[in-house]
N, CA, C and O atoms as a MOPAC input file, in Angstrom:
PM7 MOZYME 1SCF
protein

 N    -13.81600 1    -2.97600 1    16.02000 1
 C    -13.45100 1    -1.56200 1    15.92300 1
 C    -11.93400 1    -1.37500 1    16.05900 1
 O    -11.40800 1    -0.46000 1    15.42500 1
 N    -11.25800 1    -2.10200 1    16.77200 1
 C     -9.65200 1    -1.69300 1    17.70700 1
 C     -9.11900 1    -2.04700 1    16.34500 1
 O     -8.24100 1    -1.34400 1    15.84200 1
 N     -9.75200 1    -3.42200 1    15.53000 1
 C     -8.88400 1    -4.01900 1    14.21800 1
 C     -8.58500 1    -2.82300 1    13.01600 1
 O     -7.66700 1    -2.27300 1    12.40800 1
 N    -10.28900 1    -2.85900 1    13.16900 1
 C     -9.82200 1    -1.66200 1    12.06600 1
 C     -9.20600 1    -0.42000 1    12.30700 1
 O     -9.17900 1     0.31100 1    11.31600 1
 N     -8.54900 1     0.17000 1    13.65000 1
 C     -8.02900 1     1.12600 1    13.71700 1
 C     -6.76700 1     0.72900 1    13.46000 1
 O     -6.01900 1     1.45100 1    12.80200 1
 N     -6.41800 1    -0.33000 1    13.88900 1
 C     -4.64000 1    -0.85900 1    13.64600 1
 C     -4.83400 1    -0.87700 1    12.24000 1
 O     -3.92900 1    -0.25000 1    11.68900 1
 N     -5.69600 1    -1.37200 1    11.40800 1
 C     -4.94300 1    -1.60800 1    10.05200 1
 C     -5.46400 1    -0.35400 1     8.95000 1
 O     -5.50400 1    -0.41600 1     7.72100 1
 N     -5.87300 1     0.88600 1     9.93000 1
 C     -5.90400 1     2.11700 1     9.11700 1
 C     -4.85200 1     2.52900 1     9.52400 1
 O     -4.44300 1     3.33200 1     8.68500 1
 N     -4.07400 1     2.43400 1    10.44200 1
 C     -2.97600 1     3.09200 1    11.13100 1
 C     -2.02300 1     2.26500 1    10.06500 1
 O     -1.93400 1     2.80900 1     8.96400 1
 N     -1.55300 1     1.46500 1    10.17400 1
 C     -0.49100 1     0.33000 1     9.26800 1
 C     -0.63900 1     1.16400 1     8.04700 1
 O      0.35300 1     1.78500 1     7.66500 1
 N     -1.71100 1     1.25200 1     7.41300 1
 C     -1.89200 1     1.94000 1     5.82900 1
 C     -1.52500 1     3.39300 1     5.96600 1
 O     -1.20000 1     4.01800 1     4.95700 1
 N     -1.54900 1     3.86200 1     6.92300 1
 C     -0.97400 1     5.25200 1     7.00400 1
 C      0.47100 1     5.42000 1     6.89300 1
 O      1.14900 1     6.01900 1     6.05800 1
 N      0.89300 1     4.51300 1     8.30000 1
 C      2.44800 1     4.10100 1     8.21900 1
 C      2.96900 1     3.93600 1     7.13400 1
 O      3.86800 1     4.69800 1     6.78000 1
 N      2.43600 1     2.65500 1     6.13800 1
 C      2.88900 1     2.20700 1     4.94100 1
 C      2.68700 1     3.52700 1     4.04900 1
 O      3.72800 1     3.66800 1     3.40800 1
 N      1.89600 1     4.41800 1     3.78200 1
 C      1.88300 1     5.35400 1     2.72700 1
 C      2.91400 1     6.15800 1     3.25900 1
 O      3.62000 1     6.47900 1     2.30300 1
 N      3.35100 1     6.64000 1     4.29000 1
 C      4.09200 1     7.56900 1     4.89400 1
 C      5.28300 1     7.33300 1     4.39400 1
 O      5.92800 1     8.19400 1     3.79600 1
 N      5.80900 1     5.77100 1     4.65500 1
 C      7.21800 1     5.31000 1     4.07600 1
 C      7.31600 1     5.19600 1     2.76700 1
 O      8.36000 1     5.54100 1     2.21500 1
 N      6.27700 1     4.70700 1     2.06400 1
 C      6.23300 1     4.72800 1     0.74500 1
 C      6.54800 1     6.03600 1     0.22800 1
 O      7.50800 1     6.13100 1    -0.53800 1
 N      5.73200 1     7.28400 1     0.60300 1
 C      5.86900 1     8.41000 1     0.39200 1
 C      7.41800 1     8.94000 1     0.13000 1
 O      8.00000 1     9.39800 1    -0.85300 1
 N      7.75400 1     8.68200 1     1.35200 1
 C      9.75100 1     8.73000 1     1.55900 1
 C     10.29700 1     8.22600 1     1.00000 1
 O     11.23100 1     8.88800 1     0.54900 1
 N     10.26700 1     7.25800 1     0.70000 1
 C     11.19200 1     6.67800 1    -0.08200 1
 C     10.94000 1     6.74900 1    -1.44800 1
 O     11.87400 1     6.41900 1    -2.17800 1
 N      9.78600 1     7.14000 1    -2.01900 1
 C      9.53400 1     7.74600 1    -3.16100 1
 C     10.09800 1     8.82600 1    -3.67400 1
 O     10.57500 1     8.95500 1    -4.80200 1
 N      9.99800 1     9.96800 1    -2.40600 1
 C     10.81300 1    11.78100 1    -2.55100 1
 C     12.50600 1    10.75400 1    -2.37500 1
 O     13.15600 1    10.65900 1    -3.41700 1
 N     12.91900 1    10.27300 1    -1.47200 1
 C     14.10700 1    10.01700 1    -1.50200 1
 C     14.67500 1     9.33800 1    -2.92200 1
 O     15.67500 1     9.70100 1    -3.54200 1
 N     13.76500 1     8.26000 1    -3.26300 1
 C     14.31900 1     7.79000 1    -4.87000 1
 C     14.43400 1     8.83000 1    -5.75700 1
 O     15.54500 1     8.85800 1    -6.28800 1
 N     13.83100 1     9.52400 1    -6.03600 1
 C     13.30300 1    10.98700 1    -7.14100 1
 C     14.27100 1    11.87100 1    -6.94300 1
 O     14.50700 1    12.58000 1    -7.92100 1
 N     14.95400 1    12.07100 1    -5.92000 1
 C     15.52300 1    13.11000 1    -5.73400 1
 C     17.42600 1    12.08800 1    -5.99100 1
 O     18.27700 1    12.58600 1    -6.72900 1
 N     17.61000 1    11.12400 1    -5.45200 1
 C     18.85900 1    10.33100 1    -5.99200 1
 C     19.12400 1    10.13300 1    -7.66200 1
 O     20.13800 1    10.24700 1    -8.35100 1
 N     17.41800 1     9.70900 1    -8.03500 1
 C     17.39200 1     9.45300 1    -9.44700 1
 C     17.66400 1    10.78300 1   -10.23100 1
 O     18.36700 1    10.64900 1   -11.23200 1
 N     17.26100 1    11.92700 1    -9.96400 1
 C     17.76700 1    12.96700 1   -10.83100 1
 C     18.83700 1    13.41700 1   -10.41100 1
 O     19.10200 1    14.55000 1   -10.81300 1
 N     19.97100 1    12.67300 1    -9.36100 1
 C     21.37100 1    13.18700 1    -9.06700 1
 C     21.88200 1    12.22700 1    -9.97900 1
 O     22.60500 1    12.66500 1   -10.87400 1
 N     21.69600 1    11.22000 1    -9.94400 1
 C     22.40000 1     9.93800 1   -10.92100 1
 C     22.06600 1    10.03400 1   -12.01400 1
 O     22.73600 1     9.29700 1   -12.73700 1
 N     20.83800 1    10.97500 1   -12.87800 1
 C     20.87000 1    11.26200 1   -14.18400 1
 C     22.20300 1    12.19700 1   -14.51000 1
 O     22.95500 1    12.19500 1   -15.48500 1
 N     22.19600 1    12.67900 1   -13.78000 1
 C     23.54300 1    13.93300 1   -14.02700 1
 C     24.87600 1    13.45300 1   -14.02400 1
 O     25.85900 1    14.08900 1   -14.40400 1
 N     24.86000 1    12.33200 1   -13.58800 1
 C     26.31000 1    11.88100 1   -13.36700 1
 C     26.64800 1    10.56300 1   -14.58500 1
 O     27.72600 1    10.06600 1   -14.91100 1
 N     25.52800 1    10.33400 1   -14.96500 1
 C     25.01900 1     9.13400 1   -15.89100 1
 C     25.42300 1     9.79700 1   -17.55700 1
 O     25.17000 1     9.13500 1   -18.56300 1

């Protein structure tokens, strides 16, 4: 039970950052289209 709570938690973590750094790429990438 404890395992699988750590590695639903990890996949949360990981989507969370993924998430961020996704809005953070998207939002650089359409500043650097403009300057491009």
């Amino acid at each position: 039970m404890k395992e699988t709570k750590d590695h639903s938690l990890k996949n949360i973590v990981f989507g969370r950052g993924l998430a961020e750094f996704l809005n953070f790429f998207g939002k650089n990438y359409s500043l650097l289209s403009l300057f491009c």
